[in-house]
Amino acid sequence: MKLTLWTYEGPPHVGAMRVATAMQGVHYVLHAPQGDTYADLLFTMIERRAARPPVTYTTFQARDLGADTAELFQGAVRDAYERFRPEAILVGASCTAELIQDDPGGLAQALALPVPVIPLELPAYQRKENWGAAETLYRMARALAGPSALPPGTPRPPREAGRRPSCNVLGPTALGFRHRDDVTEVTRLLATLGIDVHVVAPLGARPADLARLGEADFNVVLYPEIAAPTADWLARAFRQPTVATVPIGVGATRDFVLEVARIAGVDPSAALAPAASRLPWYSRSVDSTYLTGKRVFIFGDATHAVAAARVATEELGFTVAGLGTYSRERARDVREAAAHYGIEALITDDYLEVEARVAELQPELVLGTQMERHIAKRLGIPCAVISAPVHVQDFPARYSPQMGFEGANVLFDTWVHPLMMGLEEHLLTMFRDDFEFHDGVAPSHLGTVASRPEAPRGPAVTAEEPSPAAIAPAAATTAGTEPTCAWDPEAELELRKIPFFVRGKARRNTERYAHERGVATITVGTLYDAKAHFGR
Amino acid sequence: MSAVPASGCATRPETVRTGLTVRAERGQREVFCGLTGIIWLHRKIQDAFFLVVGSRTCAHLIQSAAGVMIFAEPRFATAIIEDRDLAGLADANDELDRAVTQLLERRPDIRLLFLVGSCPSEVIKLDLARAAARLSRSFEPRVRIRHYSGSGIETTFTQGEDACLASLVPTLPEARADAAPSLLVAGVLPDIVEDQFRRLFAGLGIAPVQFLPPRRSTELPAVGPGTRVLLAQPFLPDTLRALEERGATLLPAPFPFGADGTTAWLRAAANAWHVGDGRFDAVVGPGEARARQALERHRRELAGRRVFLFPDSQLEVPLARFLSRELGMELAEVGTPYLHRRLLEAELEQLPDGTLVTEGQDVERQLERCRAARPDVVVCGLGLANPLEAEGLTTKWSIELVFTPIHGHEQAADLAELFARPLVRRLRLAV
Ligand code: SF4
Ligand code: SF4
């Protein structure tokens, strides 16, 4: 038994729902109690889907357990087929139904429906959402494309002369982080290379499209968490090569273009024009200097976390202070990346552990999921969301991919913006403390000025680079350890000579330093001792 | 074919009173399970912790229903059952004890711990009653440990609150046998509403007045033969039964929604304390007048509009009464997961003759009826709202009814506004 406050991933059948909901002409009959219907709201509220997910729940109750839940299940499959006329049916059990062992696959197959019935076995007490999505896509691909697999030993026939190369784009689902826009962006990128997209799956695909997956020349895997097992199987069954690079960031997009061009045998130069993305120039322009060495904490699914680390270091000049993932299935990738940055990866799905690590590292920017956004908000650290789990604001109305060159532009904006906002808020707070703007009495010699007002009000200022005289890096004040030391008048005067926009930080750090060492009165000496201590 | 159809009407319409029949439906339900109640229960009882013994699905449900309310350390969690527990590699009881110990060490502020049963814990027959008793021996008196079921195979949405409150009743202190009558208001009310009612009862000279649940577990109300129970929520039959077993008596009343509903509810208490008409009017009259006046504006918006209520919070019948009697709305269908005939007698009395009342659900058929009825407002769960909006219907999410203060005179107009706002919005939008 594992004590869990918040979970990064839902149960595996929610992964199956993400696949079914992404597709057309598919229906999923889920043996599950009524409460499990909550999963519909993920799609209708968070993703604002205009249609209900194509899912029928048996909603069995305790009184059915003594009677015939199997019959209830068969009735639900029969009704769902009659009502929705799907082209393929997925059947399976949620956690509770797994325990009563009704064999949904066998029961549904016994109905001899005129469409493919694909049973899903998703062990709810071992596996989670992404695994469930991956398994579902794989089972569907095998069931529908399997019959046309190349016989063992036969090589893949060469592409017909004169036909443009084509590929499948695998992995995008419903409720995915920016999947909708990534597909558009990657399709556009492939088009500049003269490559056709044969099938996008599961997003928007019909069962018949999955049946023709083998016709494409190769596969592009956008989200390995979801599509890697399917691509591996397609590589075996149809000898289709897989493009493994995930095009997040300028460098990775260039690598992706080169890899695709090599596999497809086309000239990459059309897609590599220097003006393809604004990120490189924006990052080089002088006002970005203040981004240098910003300590960033990165957490998400493995693919997005690893990609973010590369963008953060190579393309924005940040320092990766922490890197981690909740996806144990792909922990190895993250461990390798972390080793590359000289840090230890955090592999956990325990929210409190992540929070503790962020608090301990005190990064200047958090790139994470919606969960880390809450952590960062509480700790007063700027944050941008880079990965699922998602919330309603991760489905923006505007075009906002993460992948490709336009995706890189989006990354620049969304990561740099919170830093600027953080700086701006900081400056406003400092102005409030500054004597010219202070509307109250003179600062108390007993210190402890309220350090983080909720809604900063004050004169508008523009964000500026903090002066190199910055006395210390940010230190989040931890509740409960409010310093209670007094300032020597001379030290207080010295403090006022420090530039206003870092003065609050200096005050806090000095007080913390004094508090930790039991210094009762802060002198000029204490002030500089603290500066040396925190200056690292 | 089996004797019980998988969906559709299980029984013939049943007459609940002359002019009103109820149709029972059976089929796919689209409702939360009783675990959802944890979201408002933990806000109300400020030193309580809710530990669900369940699966990842249960944890995900609470988190998804709680939505944006991400607190650092919420006062609820899930002990997720894993394969090792099922395979017998780990003793589930030992594991549970370990989880509880870990939790209580981390949270010394907790005084009351609920072990909340789920479908998986019930199917594997994990005995939470025994677990609660066993753990109580280690942690009482510092922490009181109770248990109840919020499972989807046993409970629907608001039934979780009923199960939770009912589990508290046996722990309530015994009122002295010769104690004077006391009033007990049962059902979670937002603090602001509770305070309003306290002032009104004080004005009426009704005392002592206690609320279940209390804001802190150290303030549990005493109960005994002198206890008169006023239900603040219509979904509390088990809590009522448990209170009656302790000697309490119910003050039958409609529920305090709207001007009339609230007055009648307060009147039921006033009658039991023999409060004269003059005093009652002096104390209750001003609030009632304010409510009527505030409702008038919404009545202009809503009168003659047709409303369709999907079964969800079990507030549907009292709300339908309020919407039809006080706002002049027409009732296309009133669905409810369960119809507690005894508790809703006064409400059913006031529904217009011929109202279509359905108990239970077959969601696909109900959606067909809803589309055919083309109501002006549909009250439904979060899974159905946007799809119906996309079909051109106007909706109100029912979950807001359990998160928003809606009881009492001062909130009557807020309650009406919940229904008016989506309509007004639709009129404003020109895109
Ligand atoms: S219906 Fe059962 S399994 Fe599903 S969330 Fe509710 S208690 Fe858990
Ligand atoms: S929290 Fe946000 S996304 Fe979730 S239900 Fe509420 S509004 Fe919708």
PDB file of N, CA, C and O in Angstrom, chain A residues 1-2 4-7 10 34-35 37-38 40 44-45 50 52 56-57 59 62-64 71 79 83 95-96 125-126 128 378 391, chain B residues 2 26 28-31 55-57 60 63 68 72 78 80-81 83 85 95 98 119 152-153 155-156 364 367-368 382-383 386-387:
ATOM      1  N   MET A   1       0.845  -1.193   0.000  1.00  0.00           N
ATOM      2  CA  MET A   1       0.000   0.000   0.000  1.00  0.00           C
ATOM      3  C   MET A   1       0.876   1.237   0.000  1.00  0.00           C
ATOM      4  O   MET A   1       1.842   1.295   0.730  1.00  0.00           O
ATOM      5  N   LYS A   2       0.509   2.192  -0.831  1.00  0.00           N
ATOM      6  CA  LYS A   2       1.344   3.380  -0.918  1.00  0.00           C
ATOM      7  C   LYS A   2       0.504   4.613  -0.606  1.00  0.00           C
ATOM      8  O   LYS A   2      -0.542   4.826  -1.212  1.00  0.00           O
ATOM      9  N   THR A   4      -0.612   8.137  -0.891  1.00  0.00           N
ATOM     10  CA  THR A   4      -0.512   9.048  -2.026  1.00  0.00           C
ATOM     11  C   THR A   4      -1.405  10.261  -1.833  1.00  0.00           C
ATOM     12  O   THR A   4      -2.594  10.110  -1.579  1.00  0.00           O
ATOM     13  N   LEU A   5      -0.827  11.435  -1.963  1.00  0.00           N
ATOM     14  CA  LEU A   5      -1.646  12.648  -1.853  1.00  0.00           C
ATOM     15  C   LEU A   5      -2.158  13.073  -3.222  1.00  0.00           C
ATOM     16  O   LEU A   5      -3.332  13.314  -3.410  1.00  0.00           O
ATOM     17  N   TRP A   6      -1.253  13.203  -4.154  1.00  0.00           N
ATOM     18  CA  TRP A   6      -1.621  13.603  -5.509  1.00  0.00           C
ATOM     19  C   TRP A   6      -0.943  12.636  -6.456  1.00  0.00           C
ATOM     20  O   TRP A   6       0.151  12.184  -6.197  1.00  0.00           O
ATOM     21  N   THR A   7      -1.570  12.342  -7.574  1.00  0.00           N
ATOM     22  CA  THR A   7      -0.921  11.410  -8.499  1.00  0.00           C
ATOM     23  C   THR A   7      -0.619  12.121  -9.812  1.00  0.00           C
ATOM     24  O   THR A   7      -1.383  12.963 -10.270  1.00  0.00           O
ATOM     25  N   GLY A  10      -3.088   8.931 -13.963  1.00  0.00           N
ATOM     26  CA  GLY A  10      -4.283   8.205 -13.608  1.00  0.00           C
ATOM     27  C   GLY A  10      -4.044   6.713 -13.763  1.00  0.00           C
ATOM     28  O   GLY A  10      -2.934   6.278 -14.062  1.00  0.00           O
ATOM     29  N   GLN A  34     -19.816   3.066 -10.938  1.00  0.00           N
ATOM     30  CA  GLN A  34     -20.288   4.372 -11.392  1.00  0.00           C
ATOM     31  C   GLN A  34     -19.294   5.514 -11.179  1.00  0.00           C
ATOM     32  O   GLN A  34     -19.185   6.397 -12.022  1.00  0.00           O
ATOM     33  N   GLY A  35     -18.582   5.470 -10.049  1.00  0.00           N
ATOM     34  CA  GLY A  35     -17.691   6.596  -9.761  1.00  0.00           C
ATOM     35  C   GLY A  35     -16.621   6.772 -10.821  1.00  0.00           C
ATOM     36  O   GLY A  35     -16.120   7.879 -11.037  1.00  0.00           O
ATOM     37  N   THR A  37     -16.898   6.984 -13.803  1.00  0.00           N
ATOM     38  CA  THR A  37     -17.324   7.869 -14.896  1.00  0.00           C
ATOM     39  C   THR A  37     -16.763   9.282 -14.737  1.00  0.00           C
ATOM     40  O   THR A  37     -16.885  10.096 -15.632  1.00  0.00           O
ATOM     41  N   TYR A  38     -16.137   9.553 -13.585  1.00  0.00           N
ATOM     42  CA  TYR A  38     -15.506  10.868 -13.414  1.00  0.00           C
ATOM     43  C   TYR A  38     -14.531  11.141 -14.559  1.00  0.00           C
ATOM     44  O   TYR A  38     -14.264  12.284 -14.920  1.00  0.00           O
ATOM     45  N   ASP A  40     -14.732  11.004 -17.561  1.00  0.00           N
ATOM     46  CA  ASP A  40     -15.281  11.793 -18.673  1.00  0.00           C
ATOM     47  C   ASP A  40     -14.942  13.273 -18.541  1.00  0.00           C
ATOM     48  O   ASP A  40     -14.707  13.965 -19.520  1.00  0.00           O
ATOM     49  N   THR A  44     -14.035  16.362 -21.130  1.00  0.00           N
ATOM     50  CA  THR A  44     -15.026  17.392 -21.456  1.00  0.00           C
ATOM     51  C   THR A  44     -14.716  18.720 -20.766  1.00  0.00           C
ATOM     52  O   THR A  44     -15.023  19.768 -21.307  1.00  0.00           O
ATOM     53  N   MET A  45     -14.106  18.677 -19.581  1.00  0.00           N
ATOM     54  CA  MET A  45     -13.819  19.932 -18.887  1.00  0.00           C
ATOM     55  C   MET A  45     -12.384  20.400 -19.112  1.00  0.00           C
ATOM     56  O   MET A  45     -12.148  21.526 -19.498  1.00  0.00           O
ATOM     57  N   ALA A  50     -15.972  18.716 -27.101  1.00  0.00           N
ATOM     58  CA  ALA A  50     -17.387  18.998 -27.315  1.00  0.00           C
ATOM     59  C   ALA A  50     -18.227  17.727 -27.317  1.00  0.00           C
ATOM     60  O   ALA A  50     -19.446  17.798 -27.315  1.00  0.00           O
ATOM     61  N   ARG A  52     -18.788  13.647 -25.652  1.00  0.00           N
ATOM     62  CA  ARG A  52     -18.413  12.749 -24.552  1.00  0.00           C
ATOM     63  C   ARG A  52     -17.384  11.762 -25.082  1.00  0.00           C
ATOM     64  O   ARG A  52     -17.420  11.380 -26.247  1.00  0.00           O
ATOM     65  N   THR A  56     -18.541   3.429 -22.686  1.00  0.00           N
ATOM     66  CA  THR A  56     -19.697   2.948 -21.929  1.00  0.00           C
ATOM     67  C   THR A  56     -19.168   2.260 -20.682  1.00  0.00           C
ATOM     68  O   THR A  56     -18.284   1.407 -20.774  1.00  0.00           O
ATOM     69  N   TYR A  57     -19.668   2.674 -19.548  1.00  0.00           N
ATOM     70  CA  TYR A  57     -19.275   2.051 -18.280  1.00  0.00           C
ATOM     71  C   TYR A  57     -20.423   1.147 -17.839  1.00  0.00           C
ATOM     72  O   TYR A  57     -21.584   1.547 -17.930  1.00  0.00           O
ATOM     73  N   THR A  59     -21.122   0.367 -14.830  1.00  0.00           N
ATOM     74  CA  THR A  59     -21.577   0.913 -13.548  1.00  0.00           C
ATOM     75  C   THR A  59     -22.287  -0.129 -12.677  1.00  0.00           C
ATOM     76  O   THR A  59     -23.376   0.104 -12.167  1.00  0.00           O
ATOM     77  N   ALA A  62     -23.014  -2.925  -5.833  1.00  0.00           N
ATOM     78  CA  ALA A  62     -22.767  -4.037  -4.911  1.00  0.00           C
ATOM     79  C   ALA A  62     -23.804  -5.136  -5.100  1.00  0.00           C
ATOM     80  O   ALA A  62     -23.481  -6.318  -5.089  1.00  0.00           O
ATOM     81  N   ARG A  63     -25.060  -4.733  -5.317  1.00  0.00           N
ATOM     82  CA  ARG A  63     -26.099  -5.758  -5.425  1.00  0.00           C
ATOM     83  C   ARG A  63     -25.916  -6.612  -6.680  1.00  0.00           C
ATOM     84  O   ARG A  63     -26.387  -7.729  -6.747  1.00  0.00           O
ATOM     85  N   ASP A  64     -25.208  -6.092  -7.693  1.00  0.00           N
ATOM     86  CA  ASP A  64     -24.964  -6.891  -8.897  1.00  0.00           C
ATOM     87  C   ASP A  64     -23.893  -7.957  -8.662  1.00  0.00           C
ATOM     88  O   ASP A  64     -23.819  -8.932  -9.398  1.00  0.00           O
ATOM     89  N   GLU A  71     -23.141 -10.900 -17.227  1.00  0.00           N
ATOM     90  CA  GLU A  71     -24.276 -10.655 -18.116  1.00  0.00           C
ATOM     91  C   GLU A  71     -24.487  -9.156 -18.312  1.00  0.00           C
ATOM     92  O   GLU A  71     -24.804  -8.683 -19.402  1.00  0.00           O
ATOM     93  N   ASP A  79     -25.519  -3.264 -26.235  1.00  0.00           N
ATOM     94  CA  ASP A  79     -26.197  -1.964 -26.350  1.00  0.00           C
ATOM     95  C   ASP A  79     -25.290  -0.924 -26.991  1.00  0.00           C
ATOM     96  O   ASP A  79     -25.727  -0.128 -27.826  1.00  0.00           O
ATOM     97  N   ARG A  83     -26.066   1.115 -30.377  1.00  0.00           N
ATOM     98  CA  ARG A  83     -26.270   2.560 -30.325  1.00  0.00           C
ATOM     99  C   ARG A  83     -25.226   3.325 -31.124  1.00  0.00           C
ATOM    100  O   ARG A  83     -25.552   4.258 -31.842  1.00  0.00           O
ATOM    101  N   CYS A  95     -10.007  -0.993 -12.173  1.00  0.00           N
ATOM    102  CA  CYS A  95      -9.410  -1.665 -11.013  1.00  0.00           C
ATOM    103  C   CYS A  95     -10.377  -2.612 -10.295  1.00  0.00           C
ATOM    104  O   CYS A  95     -10.027  -3.727  -9.935  1.00  0.00           O
ATOM    105  N   THR A  96     -11.609  -2.161 -10.091  1.00  0.00           N
ATOM    106  CA  THR A  96     -12.563  -2.974  -9.333  1.00  0.00           C
ATOM    107  C   THR A  96     -12.971  -4.216 -10.119  1.00  0.00           C
ATOM    108  O   THR A  96     -13.015  -5.323  -9.584  1.00  0.00           O
ATOM    109  N   TYR A 125      -3.280  -2.480 -10.699  1.00  0.00           N
ATOM    110  CA  TYR A 125      -2.564  -2.388  -9.425  1.00  0.00           C
ATOM    111  C   TYR A 125      -1.055  -2.360  -9.628  1.00  0.00           C
ATOM    112  O   TYR A 125      -0.295  -2.386  -8.680  1.00  0.00           O
ATOM    113  N   GLN A 126      -0.646  -2.346 -10.911  1.00  0.00           N
ATOM    114  CA  GLN A 126       0.791  -2.296 -11.201  1.00  0.00           C
ATOM    115  C   GLN A 126       1.135  -1.117 -12.102  1.00  0.00           C
ATOM    116  O   GLN A 126       2.202  -0.566 -12.006  1.00  0.00           O
ATOM    117  N   LYS A 128       0.175   2.349 -14.846  1.00  0.00           N
ATOM    118  CA  LYS A 128      -0.463   3.656 -14.791  1.00  0.00           C
ATOM    119  C   LYS A 128      -0.874   4.129 -16.180  1.00  0.00           C
ATOM    120  O   LYS A 128      -0.780   3.411 -17.159  1.00  0.00           O
ATOM    121  N   ARG A 378       3.654  28.152  -4.432  1.00  0.00           N
ATOM    122  CA  ARG A 378       3.742  28.228  -2.977  1.00  0.00           C
ATOM    123  C   ARG A 378       5.099  28.736  -2.526  1.00  0.00           C
ATOM    124  O   ARG A 378       5.201  29.460  -1.544  1.00  0.00           O
ATOM    125  N   HIS A 391      -3.793  20.796 -17.109  1.00  0.00           N
ATOM    126  CA  HIS A 391      -4.994  21.426 -16.606  1.00  0.00           C
ATOM    127  C   HIS A 391      -5.605  22.254 -17.728  1.00  0.00           C
ATOM    128  O   HIS A 391      -5.031  22.329 -18.808  1.00  0.00           O
TER     129      HIS A 391
ATOM    130  N   SER B   2     -32.048 -12.002 -19.839  1.00  0.00           N
ATOM    131  CA  SER B   2     -32.129 -12.119 -18.386  1.00  0.00           C
ATOM    132  C   SER B   2     -33.421 -11.479 -17.886  1.00  0.00           C
ATOM    133  O   SER B   2     -34.092 -10.751 -18.611  1.00  0.00           O
ATOM    134  N   ARG B  26     -32.816   2.001 -14.822  1.00  0.00           N
ATOM    135  CA  ARG B  26     -31.624   1.229 -14.545  1.00  0.00           C
ATOM    136  C   ARG B  26     -30.760   1.211 -15.794  1.00  0.00           C
ATOM    137  O   ARG B  26     -31.270   1.077 -16.892  1.00  0.00           O
ATOM    138  N   GLN B  28     -26.614   2.587 -17.423  1.00  0.00           N
ATOM    139  CA  GLN B  28     -25.363   3.277 -17.114  1.00  0.00           C
ATOM    140  C   GLN B  28     -25.643   4.571 -16.367  1.00  0.00           C
ATOM    141  O   GLN B  28     -26.467   5.380 -16.764  1.00  0.00           O
ATOM    142  N   ARG B  29     -24.909   4.739 -15.277  1.00  0.00           N
ATOM    143  CA  ARG B  29     -25.024   5.973 -14.507  1.00  0.00           C
ATOM    144  C   ARG B  29     -23.847   6.869 -14.831  1.00  0.00           C
ATOM    145  O   ARG B  29     -22.756   6.380 -15.105  1.00  0.00           O
ATOM    146  N   GLU B  30     -24.087   8.131 -14.755  1.00  0.00           N
ATOM    147  CA  GLU B  30     -23.004   9.095 -14.985  1.00  0.00           C
ATOM    148  C   GLU B  30     -22.971   9.974 -13.744  1.00  0.00           C
ATOM    149  O   GLU B  30     -23.495  11.084 -13.730  1.00  0.00           O
ATOM    150  N   VAL B  31     -22.414   9.437 -12.672  1.00  0.00           N
ATOM    151  CA  VAL B  31     -22.336  10.170 -11.396  1.00  0.00           C
ATOM    152  C   VAL B  31     -21.024   9.824 -10.710  1.00  0.00           C
ATOM    153  O   VAL B  31     -20.438   8.785 -10.962  1.00  0.00           O
ATOM    154  N   SER B  55      -7.715   2.460  -4.852  1.00  0.00           N
ATOM    155  CA  SER B  55      -6.817   2.259  -5.991  1.00  0.00           C
ATOM    156  C   SER B  55      -6.352   3.611  -6.521  1.00  0.00           C
ATOM    157  O   SER B  55      -6.773   4.665  -6.034  1.00  0.00           O
ATOM    158  N   ARG B  56      -5.539   3.551  -7.545  1.00  0.00           N
ATOM    159  CA  ARG B  56      -5.130   4.786  -8.202  1.00  0.00           C
ATOM    160  C   ARG B  56      -6.338   5.518  -8.787  1.00  0.00           C
ATOM    161  O   ARG B  56      -6.362   6.744  -8.861  1.00  0.00           O
ATOM    162  N   THR B  57      -7.344   4.732  -9.209  1.00  0.00           N
ATOM    163  CA  THR B  57      -8.550   5.368  -9.744  1.00  0.00           C
ATOM    164  C   THR B  57      -9.183   6.264  -8.687  1.00  0.00           C
ATOM    165  O   THR B  57      -9.596   7.386  -8.976  1.00  0.00           O
ATOM    166  N   HIS B  60      -7.259   9.375  -8.234  1.00  0.00           N
ATOM    167  CA  HIS B  60      -7.411  10.229  -9.403  1.00  0.00           C
ATOM    168  C   HIS B  60      -8.779  10.894  -9.425  1.00  0.00           C
ATOM    169  O   HIS B  60      -8.923  12.049  -9.818  1.00  0.00           O
ATOM    170  N   GLN B  63      -8.776  13.809  -6.884  1.00  0.00           N
ATOM    171  CA  GLN B  63      -7.934  14.871  -7.410  1.00  0.00           C
ATOM    172  C   GLN B  63      -8.609  15.585  -8.583  1.00  0.00           C
ATOM    173  O   GLN B  63      -8.570  16.809  -8.686  1.00  0.00           O
ATOM    174  N   VAL B  68      -8.777  22.469  -9.107  1.00  0.00           N
ATOM    175  CA  VAL B  68      -7.679  23.380  -8.846  1.00  0.00           C
ATOM    176  C   VAL B  68      -7.258  23.462  -7.385  1.00  0.00           C
ATOM    177  O   VAL B  68      -6.282  24.114  -7.081  1.00  0.00           O
ATOM    178  N   ALA B  72      -0.702  22.174  -0.447  1.00  0.00           N
ATOM    179  CA  ALA B  72       0.568  21.491  -0.227  1.00  0.00           C
ATOM    180  C   ALA B  72       0.289  20.102   0.304  1.00  0.00           C
ATOM    181  O   ALA B  72       0.596  19.099  -0.295  1.00  0.00           O
ATOM    182  N   THR B  78      -4.840   8.871  -0.354  1.00  0.00           N
ATOM    183  CA  THR B  78      -5.264   7.515  -0.673  1.00  0.00           C
ATOM    184  C   THR B  78      -4.141   6.554  -0.325  1.00  0.00           C
ATOM    185  O   THR B  78      -2.985   6.812  -0.669  1.00  0.00           O
ATOM    186  N   ILE B  80      -2.948   3.547  -1.616  1.00  0.00           N
ATOM    187  CA  ILE B  80      -3.212   2.825  -2.865  1.00  0.00           C
ATOM    188  C   ILE B  80      -2.827   1.355  -2.716  1.00  0.00           C
ATOM    189  O   ILE B  80      -1.685   1.012  -2.402  1.00  0.00           O
ATOM    190  N   ILE B  81      -3.831   0.507  -2.939  1.00  0.00           N
ATOM    191  CA  ILE B  81      -3.620  -0.935  -2.872  1.00  0.00           C
ATOM    192  C   ILE B  81      -2.763  -1.341  -4.068  1.00  0.00           C
ATOM    193  O   ILE B  81      -3.020  -0.919  -5.193  1.00  0.00           O
ATOM    194  N   ASP B  83      -0.273  -4.486  -6.140  1.00  0.00           N
ATOM    195  CA  ASP B  83      -0.250  -5.900  -6.468  1.00  0.00           C
ATOM    196  C   ASP B  83       0.190  -6.781  -5.293  1.00  0.00           C
ATOM    197  O   ASP B  83      -0.368  -7.833  -5.053  1.00  0.00           O
ATOM    198  N   ASP B  85      -0.223  -6.332  -2.223  1.00  0.00           N
ATOM    199  CA  ASP B  85      -1.296  -6.489  -1.244  1.00  0.00           C
ATOM    200  C   ASP B  85      -2.273  -7.559  -1.707  1.00  0.00           C
ATOM    201  O   ASP B  85      -2.783  -8.340  -0.916  1.00  0.00           O
ATOM    202  N   GLU B  95      -0.052  -3.331   6.173  1.00  0.00           N
ATOM    203  CA  GLU B  95       0.264  -2.223   5.282  1.00  0.00           C
ATOM    204  C   GLU B  95      -0.549  -0.988   5.646  1.00  0.00           C
ATOM    205  O   GLU B  95      -0.060   0.133   5.646  1.00  0.00           O
ATOM    206  N   ARG B  98       0.696   0.589   8.749  1.00  0.00           N
ATOM    207  CA  ARG B  98       1.926   1.313   8.462  1.00  0.00           C
ATOM    208  C   ARG B  98       1.599   2.681   7.839  1.00  0.00           C
ATOM    209  O   ARG B  98       2.132   3.703   8.244  1.00  0.00           O
ATOM    210  N   CYS B 119     -14.415   0.770  -3.680  1.00  0.00           N
ATOM    211  CA  CYS B 119     -14.806  -0.494  -4.333  1.00  0.00           C
ATOM    212  C   CYS B 119     -13.741  -1.572  -4.153  1.00  0.00           C
ATOM    213  O   CYS B 119     -14.057  -2.675  -3.711  1.00  0.00           O
ATOM    214  N   GLY B 152     -18.029   3.328  -4.940  1.00  0.00           N
ATOM    215  CA  GLY B 152     -19.006   3.493  -6.012  1.00  0.00           C
ATOM    216  C   GLY B 152     -19.971   2.334  -6.128  1.00  0.00           C
ATOM    217  O   GLY B 152     -21.025   2.471  -6.742  1.00  0.00           O
ATOM    218  N   ILE B 153     -19.633   1.194  -5.551  1.00  0.00           N
ATOM    219  CA  ILE B 153     -20.604   0.100  -5.620  1.00  0.00           C
ATOM    220  C   ILE B 153     -21.652   0.248  -4.523  1.00  0.00           C
ATOM    221  O   ILE B 153     -22.703  -0.372  -4.576  1.00  0.00           O
ATOM    222  N   THR B 155     -22.147   3.666  -2.852  1.00  0.00           N
ATOM    223  CA  THR B 155     -22.607   5.040  -2.649  1.00  0.00           C
ATOM    224  C   THR B 155     -22.470   5.891  -3.911  1.00  0.00           C
ATOM    225  O   THR B 155     -21.585   5.683  -4.724  1.00  0.00           O
ATOM    226  N   THR B 156     -23.370   6.851  -4.008  1.00  0.00           N
ATOM    227  CA  THR B 156     -23.389   7.797  -5.109  1.00  0.00           C
ATOM    228  C   THR B 156     -23.104   9.192  -4.559  1.00  0.00           C
ATOM    229  O   THR B 156     -23.808   9.635  -3.660  1.00  0.00           O
ATOM    230  N   GLU B 364     -27.911   7.118 -21.504  1.00  0.00           N
ATOM    231  CA  GLU B 364     -28.134   7.333 -22.934  1.00  0.00           C
ATOM    232  C   GLU B 364     -29.603   7.659 -23.210  1.00  0.00           C
ATOM    233  O   GLU B 364     -29.923   8.549 -23.991  1.00  0.00           O
ATOM    234  N   LEU B 367     -30.414  11.127 -22.006  1.00  0.00           N
ATOM    235  CA  LEU B 367     -29.920  12.144 -22.937  1.00  0.00           C
ATOM    236  C   LEU B 367     -30.878  12.288 -24.118  1.00  0.00           C
ATOM    237  O   LEU B 367     -31.134  13.403 -24.590  1.00  0.00           O
ATOM    238  N   GLU B 368     -31.405  11.164 -24.574  1.00  0.00           N
ATOM    239  CA  GLU B 368     -32.363  11.243 -25.685  1.00  0.00           C
ATOM    240  C   GLU B 368     -33.596  12.041 -25.270  1.00  0.00           C
ATOM    241  O   GLU B 368     -34.088  12.889 -26.014  1.00  0.00           O
ATOM    242  N   LEU B 382     -20.338  17.207 -14.617  1.00  0.00           N
ATOM    243  CA  LEU B 382     -19.287  17.810 -15.426  1.00  0.00           C
ATOM    244  C   LEU B 382     -18.987  17.036 -16.709  1.00  0.00           C
ATOM    245  O   LEU B 382     -18.531  17.605 -17.687  1.00  0.00           O
ATOM    246  N   GLY B 383     -19.262  15.728 -16.699  1.00  0.00           N
ATOM    247  CA  GLY B 383     -18.979  14.937 -17.892  1.00  0.00           C
ATOM    248  C   GLY B 383     -19.937  15.256 -19.029  1.00  0.00           C
ATOM    249  O   GLY B 383     -19.606  15.095 -20.201  1.00  0.00           O
ATOM    250  N   ASN B 386     -20.321  20.167 -21.155  1.00  0.00           N
ATOM    251  CA  ASN B 386     -19.829  20.716 -22.417  1.00  0.00           C
ATOM    252  C   ASN B 386     -20.405  20.020 -23.643  1.00  0.00           C
ATOM    253  O   ASN B 386     -20.774  20.696 -24.609  1.00  0.00           O
ATOM    254  N   PRO B 387     -20.507  18.688 -23.645  1.00  0.00           N
ATOM    255  CA  PRO B 387     -21.142  18.052 -24.811  1.00  0.00           C
ATOM    256  C   PRO B 387     -22.570  18.560 -25.062  1.00  0.00           C
ATOM    257  O   PRO B 387     -22.953  18.766 -26.218  1.00  0.00           O
TER     258      PRO B 387
END
